[in-house]
XYZ file of C-alpha atoms in Angstrom:
768
model
C 7.347 300.680 -74.613
C 8.243 301.688 -78.158
C 11.877 302.362 -78.941
C 12.603 303.613 -82.446
C 16.153 304.852 -82.658
C 17.258 307.275 -85.360
C 21.033 306.786 -85.761
C 23.534 309.597 -85.924
C 23.914 312.871 -84.037
C 20.845 313.852 -82.108
C 19.496 310.301 -82.074
C 16.024 310.036 -80.583
C 13.713 307.357 -79.297
C 9.947 307.034 -78.995
C 8.517 305.808 -75.707
C 4.878 305.001 -75.035
C 3.442 305.419 -71.540
C 0.104 304.154 -70.276
C -1.452 306.911 -68.140
C -3.869 306.344 -65.249
C -5.863 308.794 -63.159
C -6.967 311.273 -65.840
C -10.542 312.515 -65.402
C -10.895 315.066 -68.213
C -9.026 316.561 -71.155
C -7.428 319.127 -68.836
C -5.565 316.304 -67.105
C -3.980 315.310 -70.413
C -2.899 318.917 -70.941
C -1.289 319.062 -67.497
C 0.670 315.829 -68.039
C 1.753 316.943 -71.496
C 2.984 320.265 -70.085
C 4.927 318.499 -67.323
C 6.649 316.084 -69.720
C 7.553 318.827 -72.176
C 9.421 320.678 -69.424
C 12.070 317.932 -69.504
C 15.108 318.744 -71.693
C 14.705 317.822 -75.396
C 11.398 316.039 -74.758
C 8.384 316.353 -77.065
C 5.294 314.620 -75.661
C 1.725 314.157 -76.850
C -0.880 312.890 -74.378
C -4.159 311.448 -75.662
C -6.981 311.484 -73.099
C -9.176 309.118 -75.136
C -6.591 306.332 -75.386
C -4.962 307.138 -71.986
C -1.613 307.056 -73.743
C 1.417 309.345 -73.870
C 3.813 309.199 -76.812
C 7.147 310.768 -75.933
C 10.007 311.620 -78.269
C 13.196 312.019 -76.253
C 16.967 311.674 -76.639
C 18.214 308.138 -77.235
C 19.405 306.569 -74.027
C 17.155 308.577 -71.721
C 15.878 306.497 -68.830
C 12.101 305.926 -69.234
C 11.797 306.030 -65.447
C 12.468 309.787 -65.616
C 9.301 310.154 -67.701
C 7.313 307.997 -65.283
C 8.563 310.152 -62.388
C 7.575 313.349 -64.222
C 4.030 312.064 -64.647
C 3.925 311.066 -60.987
C 5.081 314.573 -60.021
C 2.023 315.933 -61.827
C -0.177 313.727 -59.637
C -0.919 310.868 -62.064
C 0.338 307.324 -62.669
C 2.346 306.116 -65.660
C 3.573 302.672 -66.646
C 5.511 301.133 -69.496
C 3.436 298.669 -71.612
C 4.830 295.139 -71.522
C 7.235 294.419 -74.369
C 7.509 291.135 -76.233
C 10.603 289.106 -75.335
C 12.080 289.106 -78.815
C 12.193 292.836 -79.392
C 10.915 296.199 -78.326
C 7.296 295.702 -79.171
C 4.987 298.474 -80.107
C 2.003 296.505 -78.900
C 1.031 295.808 -75.307
C -0.058 292.229 -74.929
C -3.608 291.480 -73.924
C -3.760 291.219 -70.195
C -0.597 293.247 -69.633
C -0.350 295.221 -66.406
C -1.414 298.538 -67.919
C -4.552 296.929 -69.308
C -5.235 295.392 -65.913
C -4.764 298.808 -64.280
C -7.199 300.364 -66.723
C -9.807 297.663 -66.076
C -9.334 298.052 -62.335
C -9.857 301.820 -62.560
C -13.144 301.337 -64.424
C -14.315 298.731 -61.889
C -13.415 300.996 -58.978
C -15.331 303.870 -60.561
C -18.352 301.601 -61.050
C -18.216 300.415 -57.432
C -17.896 303.992 -56.202
C -20.938 304.971 -58.292
C -23.082 302.094 -57.002
C -22.300 302.884 -53.356
C -23.041 306.589 -53.883
C -26.368 305.897 -55.603
C -27.440 303.584 -52.777
C -26.642 306.264 -50.175
C -28.001 309.215 -52.186
C -31.502 307.960 -53.006
C -32.801 307.978 -49.380
C -31.182 311.378 -48.729
C -32.950 312.953 -51.718
C -36.281 311.338 -50.800
C -36.115 312.578 -47.200
C -35.179 316.105 -48.267
C -37.826 316.408 -50.955
C -40.782 314.549 -49.386
C -41.923 316.169 -46.090
C -43.916 313.047 -45.167
C -40.634 311.131 -44.835
C -39.069 313.688 -42.471
C -39.320 311.863 -39.136
C -37.873 313.179 -35.846
C -34.122 313.839 -36.300
C -34.224 312.653 -39.920
C -31.582 315.261 -40.743
C -28.929 313.345 -38.792
C -29.599 310.165 -40.774
C -29.326 312.234 -43.950
C -26.016 313.607 -42.652
C -24.729 310.095 -41.935
C -25.682 308.898 -45.424
C -24.602 311.971 -47.392
C -21.205 312.537 -45.747
C -19.521 309.426 -47.267
C -20.842 310.486 -50.665
C -19.631 314.092 -50.361
C -16.202 313.102 -49.049
C -15.325 309.596 -50.281
C -17.602 309.434 -53.324
C -16.511 312.841 -54.617
C -12.852 312.233 -53.749
C -11.774 311.963 -57.447
C -13.152 315.463 -58.027
C -11.582 316.880 -54.863
C -8.248 315.352 -55.804
C -8.438 316.654 -59.380
C -9.401 320.116 -58.101
C -6.304 320.206 -55.873
C -4.050 319.036 -58.722
C -5.559 321.629 -61.033
C -5.080 324.341 -58.424
C -1.405 323.433 -58.116
C -1.066 324.135 -61.835
C -3.272 327.253 -61.710
C -6.053 325.646 -63.757
C -9.787 325.541 -63.002
C -11.982 322.897 -64.652
C -15.403 321.365 -64.123
C -13.764 319.176 -61.476
C -13.000 322.372 -59.579
C -16.597 323.525 -59.696
C -17.961 320.081 -58.792
C -15.599 319.871 -55.818
C -16.424 323.392 -54.611
C -20.154 322.843 -55.056
C -20.191 319.546 -53.187
C -17.991 320.848 -50.364
C -19.932 324.128 -50.099
C -23.266 322.308 -49.799
C -21.851 319.786 -47.312
C -19.926 322.287 -45.191
C -22.893 324.647 -44.995
C -25.041 321.692 -43.909
C -22.492 320.788 -41.228
C -22.518 324.379 -39.994
C -26.333 324.473 -40.002
C -26.611 321.155 -38.160
C -24.046 321.853 -35.449
C -24.266 325.641 -35.056
C -27.259 326.972 -36.992
C -30.170 325.207 -35.343
C -30.856 322.729 -38.163
C -30.004 319.826 -35.897
C -32.931 320.402 -33.556
C -35.828 317.956 -33.281
C -38.710 318.644 -35.622
C -36.616 320.446 -38.239
C -38.394 320.266 -41.588
C -37.719 321.306 -45.168
C -40.085 322.471 -47.867
C -39.750 324.019 -51.320
C -40.657 327.640 -52.013
C -39.972 328.926 -55.495
C -40.198 332.606 -54.449
C -38.329 334.354 -51.601
C -40.406 335.203 -48.565
C -39.509 338.797 -47.702
C -39.787 339.926 -44.121
C -39.732 336.469 -42.572
C -37.035 334.881 -40.483
C -35.039 332.461 -42.520
C -35.406 328.901 -41.246
C -32.223 326.853 -40.898
C -31.697 324.727 -44.006
C -29.377 321.896 -44.966
C -28.349 320.957 -48.502
C -27.067 317.417 -48.082
C -29.212 316.131 -50.966
C -27.524 318.657 -53.266
C -24.047 317.454 -52.300
C -24.982 313.780 -52.652
C -27.028 314.017 -55.860
C -24.436 316.185 -57.604
C -21.733 313.637 -56.803
C -23.813 310.677 -58.018
C -24.805 312.391 -61.265
C -21.255 313.379 -62.192
C -19.860 309.962 -61.220
C -22.392 308.313 -63.546
C -21.226 310.454 -66.439
C -17.565 309.712 -65.725
C -18.213 305.972 -65.466
C -19.844 305.716 -68.880
C -17.099 307.855 -70.370
C -14.415 305.636 -68.821
C -16.058 302.523 -70.251
C -15.946 304.063 -73.722
C -12.263 304.948 -73.319
C -11.501 301.424 -72.092
C -12.447 300.088 -75.529
C -9.868 302.258 -77.269
C -7.092 299.697 -76.632
C -9.105 296.761 -77.946
C -7.962 297.379 -81.513
C -4.377 296.550 -80.602
C -5.292 293.516 -78.506
C -7.614 292.162 -81.211
C -4.865 292.469 -83.818
C -2.302 290.587 -81.774
C -4.771 287.841 -80.914
C -5.042 287.058 -84.633
C -1.543 285.608 -84.697
C -0.640 281.975 -84.063
C 0.108 281.059 -80.445
C 2.515 278.204 -81.198
C 4.344 276.749 -84.202
C 5.682 273.387 -85.418
C 9.405 274.007 -86.049
C 11.657 271.598 -88.004
C 14.799 270.906 -86.005
C 17.043 267.964 -86.705
C 14.484 266.595 -89.142
C 11.837 266.438 -86.423
C 8.805 268.639 -85.801
C 8.871 270.379 -82.433
C 5.981 272.558 -81.324
C 7.147 275.683 -79.484
C 5.513 278.949 -78.317
C 5.503 281.579 -81.038
C 7.724 283.837 -78.894
C 10.607 281.328 -79.267
C 10.577 281.415 -83.076
C 13.705 283.079 -84.511
C 14.745 284.240 -87.957
C 15.966 281.307 -90.073
C 13.765 278.693 -88.388
C 11.778 276.458 -90.742
C 8.240 275.632 -89.652
C 5.400 273.475 -90.960
C 1.953 274.821 -91.861
C -0.763 272.226 -92.462
C -4.062 272.865 -94.264
C -6.385 274.964 -92.131
C -3.580 276.322 -89.899
C -2.449 279.916 -89.547
C 0.981 280.807 -90.875
C 2.979 281.561 -87.741
C 5.181 284.383 -89.016
C 6.394 286.148 -92.144
C 8.603 283.953 -94.267
C 9.420 282.265 -97.589
C 8.049 278.913 -98.759
C 10.851 276.338 -99.071
C 8.671 273.290 -99.746
C 5.118 272.632 -100.892
C 2.411 274.581 -102.708
C -0.959 275.825 -101.543
C -3.613 278.516 -101.694
C -3.297 281.056 -98.883
C -6.328 282.953 -97.657
C -5.065 286.481 -96.927
C -8.506 287.988 -96.340
C -7.796 288.653 -92.652
C -4.990 291.032 -93.612
C -5.754 292.179 -97.157
C -9.544 292.069 -96.972
C -9.727 290.431 -100.418
C -11.608 287.150 -100.728
C -9.605 285.718 -103.640
C -6.881 283.382 -102.276
C -3.261 283.639 -103.352
C -1.482 280.637 -104.868
C 1.995 280.148 -103.363
C 4.859 277.782 -104.040
C 8.587 277.438 -103.395
C 10.224 280.864 -103.233
C 7.023 282.810 -102.602
C 6.657 285.031 -99.571
C 3.882 284.446 -97.022
C 2.546 286.612 -94.212
C 1.993 285.688 -90.587
C -1.639 285.266 -89.399
C -2.879 284.338 -92.890
C -4.596 280.970 -93.373
C -3.262 277.999 -95.307
C -6.304 276.855 -97.297
C -4.660 274.095 -99.324
C -1.611 271.815 -99.072
C 1.236 271.385 -96.592
C 3.861 274.134 -96.553
C 7.323 274.436 -95.065
C 8.236 278.084 -94.452
C 11.576 279.670 -93.539
C 11.124 282.552 -91.100
C 12.271 285.973 -92.316
C 10.666 288.284 -89.733
C 9.519 287.827 -86.134
C 7.989 289.845 -83.321
C 7.517 293.554 -83.922
C 8.996 293.305 -87.440
C 6.161 291.167 -88.821
C 3.454 292.574 -91.072
C 0.838 291.981 -88.368
C 2.814 293.950 -85.781
C 3.423 296.734 -88.284
C -0.318 297.014 -88.948
C -0.867 297.100 -85.185
C 1.692 299.901 -84.993
C -0.180 301.812 -87.697
C -3.407 301.489 -85.696
C -1.689 302.658 -82.532
C -0.043 305.601 -84.314
C -3.348 306.665 -85.839
C -5.169 306.438 -82.493
C -2.477 308.330 -80.630
C -2.222 311.035 -83.266
C -5.939 311.540 -83.735
C -7.049 315.103 -82.947
C -8.307 315.213 -79.379
C -11.958 316.230 -79.135
C -12.490 317.995 -75.836
C -15.998 318.028 -74.462
C -17.816 321.312 -74.894
C -18.508 321.576 -71.165
C -14.793 321.346 -70.371
C -13.995 324.000 -72.978
C -16.504 326.483 -71.590
C -15.468 325.683 -68.025
C -12.024 327.205 -68.563
C -13.783 330.592 -68.499
C -17.016 329.791 -66.678
C -15.520 328.192 -63.561
C -13.163 331.038 -62.543
C -15.971 333.557 -63.124
C -18.352 331.620 -60.857
C -15.765 331.303 -58.087
C -14.963 335.006 -58.297
C -18.670 335.860 -58.313
C -19.288 333.776 -55.173
C -16.453 335.542 -53.340
C -17.668 338.961 -54.486
C -21.233 338.105 -53.441
C -20.175 337.253 -49.886
C -17.981 340.356 -49.682
C -20.730 342.628 -50.977
C -23.270 341.429 -48.431
C -20.775 341.868 -45.616
C -19.782 345.358 -46.799
C -23.467 346.321 -46.903
C -23.688 345.427 -43.211
C -25.640 342.167 -43.448
C -24.939 339.257 -41.073
C -22.361 336.660 -42.053
C -25.114 334.049 -42.270
C -26.845 335.977 -45.036
C -23.570 336.579 -46.888
C -22.564 332.917 -46.731
C -26.042 331.775 -47.761
C -25.951 333.956 -50.886
C -22.420 332.818 -51.772
C -23.319 329.149 -51.337
C -26.425 329.681 -53.496
C -24.186 331.098 -56.242
C -21.907 328.064 -56.131
C -24.775 325.577 -56.051
C -26.798 327.166 -58.840
C -23.648 327.141 -60.985
C -22.799 323.522 -60.159
C -22.825 321.499 -63.367
C -25.430 318.890 -62.419
C -27.275 319.261 -65.716
C -23.958 319.803 -67.487
C -22.816 316.461 -66.148
C -25.983 314.884 -67.530
C -25.987 316.719 -70.857
C -23.524 314.443 -72.599
C -23.902 310.995 -70.938
C -27.723 310.902 -70.885
C -28.046 311.950 -74.527
C -25.258 309.542 -75.383
C -26.893 306.684 -73.491
C -30.280 307.267 -75.109
C -28.785 307.796 -78.561
C -26.491 304.799 -78.360
C -29.272 302.697 -76.824
C -31.543 303.489 -79.752
C -28.629 302.839 -82.068
C -28.056 299.433 -80.481
C -31.701 298.541 -81.166
C -31.080 299.414 -84.804
C -27.707 297.647 -84.964
C -25.674 300.885 -84.817
C -23.062 301.091 -82.048
C -21.493 304.479 -81.157
C -18.385 304.260 -78.988
C -18.298 307.600 -77.205
C -18.966 311.336 -77.206
C -15.799 312.172 -79.112
C -17.274 310.371 -82.133
C -20.224 312.697 -82.514
C -18.349 315.877 -83.452
C -16.711 314.066 -86.373
C -20.020 313.108 -87.958
C -21.042 316.741 -88.328
C -17.922 317.754 -90.236
C -17.253 314.851 -92.614
C -17.620 315.497 -96.335
C -15.999 312.379 -97.833
C -16.775 308.721 -97.136
C -14.240 306.078 -98.173
C -15.709 302.603 -98.654
C -13.715 299.387 -98.549
C -14.873 297.033 -101.301
C -14.701 293.464 -100.061
C -17.098 292.692 -97.222
C -18.402 296.260 -97.143
C -19.820 297.045 -100.573
C -19.641 293.378 -101.595
C -20.577 290.158 -99.801
C -16.971 289.313 -98.952
C -17.147 285.706 -100.164
C -16.855 283.981 -103.515
C -20.022 283.014 -105.403
C -20.729 281.551 -108.815
C -21.933 284.405 -111.026
C -22.143 282.728 -114.463
C -21.939 279.303 -116.084
C -20.898 279.493 -119.756
C -21.717 276.317 -121.725
C -20.091 274.785 -124.772
C -22.390 273.523 -127.520
C -24.491 270.579 -126.321
C -23.579 270.943 -122.637
C -26.232 270.988 -119.918
C -25.988 273.488 -117.019
C -27.301 271.088 -114.374
C -24.916 268.364 -115.480
C -21.972 270.785 -115.480
C -22.712 271.931 -111.940
C -23.301 268.366 -110.748
C -19.935 267.148 -112.062
C -17.910 270.270 -111.188
C -19.536 270.641 -107.752
C -18.877 267.030 -106.775
C -15.229 267.352 -107.801
C -14.643 270.722 -106.133
C -16.385 269.561 -102.951
C -13.291 267.503 -102.214
C -11.070 270.606 -102.284
C -10.549 273.176 -99.509
C -9.874 276.018 -101.951
C -12.260 279.022 -101.519
C -13.103 279.027 -105.246
C -13.808 275.306 -105.063
C -16.130 275.873 -102.106
C -18.040 278.509 -104.071
C -18.622 276.081 -106.967
C -19.589 273.239 -104.611
C -22.043 275.490 -102.747
C -23.682 276.578 -106.013
C -23.973 272.952 -107.120
C -25.609 271.869 -103.858
C -28.009 274.801 -104.010
C -29.092 274.130 -107.589
C -28.785 270.343 -107.986
C -29.066 268.875 -104.484
C -26.800 266.190 -103.003
C -23.422 265.659 -104.673
C -21.946 262.359 -105.828
C -18.777 260.988 -104.193
C -15.374 261.500 -105.849
C -12.876 258.721 -106.527
C -9.131 259.184 -107.139
C -9.218 262.889 -106.290
C -5.983 264.753 -107.082
C -5.125 268.365 -106.329
C -2.640 270.092 -108.629
C -1.882 273.162 -106.489
C -2.466 276.433 -108.264
C -3.596 274.756 -111.483
C -6.627 272.535 -110.991
C -8.185 269.368 -109.593
C -9.089 265.991 -111.080
C -11.136 262.971 -110.040
C -13.767 260.424 -111.047
C -17.453 261.350 -110.602
C -20.133 258.775 -111.505
C -17.639 256.994 -113.748
C -16.556 260.141 -115.594
C -12.999 261.468 -115.432
C -13.606 265.143 -114.492
C -11.102 267.998 -114.514
C -11.564 271.613 -113.331
C -8.972 274.363 -113.413
C -7.052 276.815 -115.555
C -7.512 276.442 -119.335
C -3.798 275.917 -120.047
C -3.629 273.093 -117.516
C -6.741 271.412 -118.951
C -5.221 271.414 -122.422
C -2.010 269.914 -120.998
C -4.053 267.077 -119.488
C -6.228 266.672 -122.609
C -3.948 267.259 -125.625
C -6.707 266.305 -128.070
C -9.272 268.699 -126.601
C -10.041 272.242 -127.728
C -11.778 275.186 -126.073
C -14.728 276.604 -127.969
C -14.285 280.263 -129.057
C -17.437 281.306 -127.221
C -15.932 280.029 -123.954
C -12.689 281.932 -124.596
C -14.665 285.109 -125.290
C -16.755 284.586 -122.156
C -13.568 284.127 -120.129
C -12.148 287.388 -121.458
C -15.350 289.308 -120.696
C -15.639 287.875 -117.188
C -12.006 288.588 -116.320
C -12.424 292.177 -117.512
C -15.138 292.469 -114.867
C -12.733 291.178 -112.213
C -14.048 287.624 -112.041
C -12.107 284.356 -111.832
C -12.920 281.726 -114.476
C -12.585 277.949 -114.005
C -12.951 275.560 -116.960
C -14.627 272.156 -116.578
C -13.992 269.070 -118.709
C -14.904 265.372 -118.616
C -14.509 262.422 -120.907
C -11.841 264.302 -122.888
C -13.923 267.393 -123.798
C -14.092 270.923 -122.359
C -17.767 271.402 -121.464
C -18.079 274.773 -119.705
C -16.497 277.750 -117.974
C -17.650 278.851 -114.508
C -17.163 282.467 -113.412
C -16.671 283.083 -109.700
C -16.602 286.490 -108.005
C -17.381 288.421 -104.885
C -20.877 289.836 -105.545
C -22.204 293.278 -104.637
C -24.637 293.408 -101.727
C -28.196 294.125 -102.837
C -28.393 297.127 -100.483
C -25.098 298.798 -101.434
C -26.415 300.986 -104.261
C -29.197 302.319 -102.025
C -26.669 302.959 -99.254
C -24.437 304.987 -101.583
C -27.416 307.125 -102.603
C -28.260 307.772 -98.936
C -24.665 308.799 -98.219
C -24.752 311.207 -101.148
C -28.015 312.647 -99.805
C -26.150 313.480 -96.569
C -23.745 315.618 -98.590
C -20.923 313.060 -98.657
C -18.701 312.163 -101.611
C -18.205 308.360 -101.803
C -14.812 306.883 -102.714
C -14.157 303.152 -103.297
C -10.841 301.992 -101.782
C -9.622 298.425 -102.306
C -6.626 296.175 -102.654
C -8.330 294.404 -105.564
C -7.373 294.955 -109.205
C -8.568 298.022 -111.081
C -10.955 296.132 -113.378
C -12.821 294.484 -110.522
C -12.928 297.719 -108.535
C -14.261 299.753 -111.473
C -16.930 297.128 -112.170
C -18.176 297.213 -108.553
C -18.071 301.026 -108.427
C -20.190 301.279 -111.569
C -22.792 298.943 -110.080
C -23.319 301.071 -106.959
C -22.845 304.559 -108.405
C -19.378 305.537 -107.139
C -17.339 307.778 -109.435
C -13.960 307.835 -107.650
C -12.012 304.556 -107.296
C -8.649 303.888 -105.630
C -7.531 300.303 -106.353
C -4.587 297.941 -105.811
C -3.543 299.348 -102.422
C -1.898 297.461 -99.559
C -2.887 298.008 -95.874
C -0.198 300.632 -95.283
C -1.239 302.352 -98.520
C -4.816 302.635 -97.260
C -3.578 304.752 -94.367
C -1.578 306.874 -96.799
C -4.646 307.388 -98.989
C -6.709 308.543 -96.000
C -3.919 310.950 -95.049
C -3.731 312.200 -98.656
C -7.437 313.018 -98.678
C -7.116 314.740 -95.306
C -4.155 316.755 -96.591
C -6.458 318.034 -99.349
C -8.663 319.558 -96.656
C -11.290 316.811 -96.690
C -12.841 315.446 -93.516
C -12.908 311.709 -94.105
C -15.120 308.872 -92.887
C -13.941 305.316 -93.567
C -16.130 302.206 -93.730
C -14.362 298.826 -93.627
C -14.375 295.341 -92.160
C -10.928 293.740 -92.387
C -7.724 293.789 -90.376
C -6.220 295.635 -93.322
C -8.764 298.394 -92.709
C -8.038 298.781 -88.975
C -5.283 301.375 -89.291
C -7.232 303.356 -91.897
C -10.326 303.278 -89.679
C -8.277 304.679 -86.817
C -6.636 307.317 -89.037
C -9.924 308.539 -90.510
C -11.787 311.386 -88.846
C -14.673 308.929 -88.430
C -14.262 305.145 -88.622
C -17.237 302.853 -89.289
C -16.753 299.079 -89.067
C -19.049 296.394 -90.418
C -20.149 294.170 -87.540
C -19.637 291.144 -89.774
C -15.939 292.022 -90.040
C -12.913 291.326 -87.860
C -12.569 292.230 -84.185
C -9.573 294.433 -84.994
C -11.561 296.561 -87.443
C -14.489 296.866 -85.018
C -12.204 297.866 -82.146
C -10.399 300.494 -84.242
C -13.623 302.093 -85.486
C -15.766 304.802 -83.901
C -19.075 303.327 -85.095
C -20.010 299.682 -85.694
C -22.745 298.520 -88.077
C -23.775 295.275 -86.374
C -25.777 293.790 -89.249
C -23.147 294.458 -91.916
C -25.658 296.478 -93.977
C -23.976 299.475 -95.600
C -27.243 301.422 -95.365
C -26.561 301.473 -91.654
C -23.631 303.835 -92.310
C -26.027 306.581 -93.403
C -28.349 305.843 -90.481
C -25.418 305.870 -88.045
C -24.239 309.250 -89.277
C -27.771 310.657 -89.049
C -28.215 309.280 -85.519
C -24.817 310.534 -84.394
C -25.528 314.014 -85.785
C -28.911 314.076 -84.068
C -27.348 312.949 -80.792
C -24.691 315.660 -81.096
C -27.378 318.281 -81.716
C -29.221 317.061 -78.612
C -26.059 317.281 -76.506
C -25.390 320.814 -77.678
C -28.991 321.759 -76.950
C -28.661 320.249 -73.489
C -25.476 322.179 -72.806
C -27.008 325.441 -74.004
C -30.068 325.157 -71.788
C -28.023 323.900 -68.838
C -25.848 327.009 -69.017
C -28.924 329.166 -69.648
C -30.485 327.931 -66.395
C -27.298 328.695 -64.509
C -26.668 332.099 -66.061
C -30.284 333.219 -65.544
C -30.270 332.142 -61.874
C -26.801 333.422 -60.944
C -27.888 337.081 -60.553
C -30.885 335.991 -58.458
C -28.615 333.986 -56.179
C -26.090 336.828 -55.892
C -28.826 339.319 -54.899
C -30.125 336.978 -52.205
C -33.339 336.111 -54.044
C -32.530 332.398 -54.062
C -31.546 330.453 -51.006
C -29.387 327.370 -51.597
C -32.350 325.020 -51.383
C -34.182 326.863 -54.185
C -30.903 326.881 -56.098
C -30.811 323.120 -55.720
C -34.405 322.878 -56.968
C -33.563 325.027 -60.005
C -30.581 322.806 -60.677
C -32.832 319.731 -60.482
C -35.319 321.273 -62.916
C -32.550 321.882 -65.432
C -31.554 318.244 -65.040
C -35.143 317.139 -65.698
C -35.184 319.211 -68.866
C -31.891 317.708 -70.041
C -33.146 314.160 -69.427
C -36.501 314.714 -71.150
C -34.825 316.379 -74.119
C -32.440 313.436 -74.439
C -35.287 310.912 -74.299
C -36.603 312.280 -77.594
C -33.788 310.354 -79.292
C -35.726 307.144 -78.634
C -38.015 308.121 -81.523
C -35.197 308.083 -84.102
C -36.037 305.871 -87.083
C -33.786 304.610 -89.909
C -34.500 305.530 -93.496
C -35.044 301.857 -94.335
C -37.651 300.420 -91.942
C -38.078 296.921 -93.255
C -34.822 295.544 -91.901
C -34.620 297.536 -88.680
C -34.920 296.039 -85.251
C -36.880 297.561 -82.384
């Protein structure tokens, strides 16, 4: 539950509800309408995230909201709150998450049972050789559980919709299944279809002048149920992943903390930490919560939250952020914020807000059904009435009406989206491109701007040695050998970059004696008998008062820093020998990726928390004209909103926790698979291999999949609309209607399978 009170007259609170039992976007509309009938309540229900955000008067009992949802025929629960405060984030494994997982499992189990019962029914109905004596009664025994128990979610939804005077695809599915099953029951018990030797065969044209043989349509009822259940199951699995962004964010935090109490360290669960507590953070540990350093100095790796690879030097009086990593010395931190007030929780709140507020994309079939379904029902009633008025027997009238319902049943409509999505996403998975669900596809068609995070997306996301500048008489190999051996003893990310370069270019490194780390300034030690120092130039000159720095090294430092690089000076035996530039390097494929994005009609924008000089240097290398630099995580969300306010439809590509909220806010979020779990969970598309060229391929694949879905829907409706008049005029019996429905399904499946031939623009690195 989220409670955000606004003091003063008319104070309000925000309450989040986890909703269960929704089957389509119409369900969300019904719940929203029911909640908004309560006095002074403004509710928004998101079908994709199965979440309701309710603004109501302060002090209102949340149970009243839960009861209102229950009155609409659905279930609501309050997400578990953290013990220290009203948390905006449901903990992983909280009851609402368990309910959601259970619903998906139950839907899967229902689907598996229905498929097992449906396959023999369809085979017996369609293959005359399998129609043994009294086979129809076995088909009845197998199909009845499917039509009644298997299709129960659709029957239930149809009743709920009817109570609110709404007709959806659930209504048509329920009517179609029940019509086919009830007619079969009538034919078996009263129409002669239950006699020994009853057989079924397919005839595509009506046989005028002949006596109509008794027919049953159990395979139609069973197959329709199984097809639609399959589509709902895959959709539910996609929606289940929507909450993973929040859970991934909260799992980043520390689980326990070493608190100083009475001069002794006591390890306690993170939930028991309170403001004012002092806690210890050793090298390699996560900082437990937001606070201020009261003792010690270190380098803090904030890449998980800021996305930037360059560590931040901290000392007494400096602020630190929970979930960041202590990469250097021992720190003692005084807690300033806990629970939902921490930076991590605030980022999680931003992700949740963006997901909840994202425009709901209703499936095209559901949109059309608001008109199509009532028309079909009315047409079926009018068909039966017309035949009766014209003096025909009730059997003929009912047969024609049932044929109308069956031919209009959305079997192919139910396949149109999930089959194309399965084939498209399956091909994408082979290529390292993961699409989360059907709601993603519409966004890819409309986007015109693509915002790229810098670190880890356009660049490698880790520090590397880019240049070694030598003083007169110095040798590059010797410089790397001495500097690498010294830095190998340090845990600092810049030190690791220098040590890695030295190992790569010179081989094994010598041991270091008398190593000393001067936090934030440099390191010193003895390598092969030489007293070696590496660090900031001012610190080196303090340690070596008689030494000087050659002008060419100073000029090289200035040039490198203008390009956003960090420069470390190296000295031994009393003389400054070299300067080593370290930076996060641009991926070799990034420039090509930017060109491909431009070719798709997109305007690229570089967005980063790094300094302007470094950002401009990277942008120039890859061909990006617009740069937005020096932004914090919350500012990234604001920048996405600013672009959207200008009328742009924005895609965002990122990889860090700091990108998660922006990815969720964007019209289309693409996460690098090499990034954090939080970013991947918040995104709509994931590029598994971390290759930015995959962003262009993912957009192309998603657009092609969307076009296939729309083509499927068009032809599915075309089949139905063309056959409806034939059914109404008695030219199609229900069995032929079922065959026509099956043929439309075959077309939809075969059309979707063409997506398997999709190829990326860059073939060399593709898989499959």
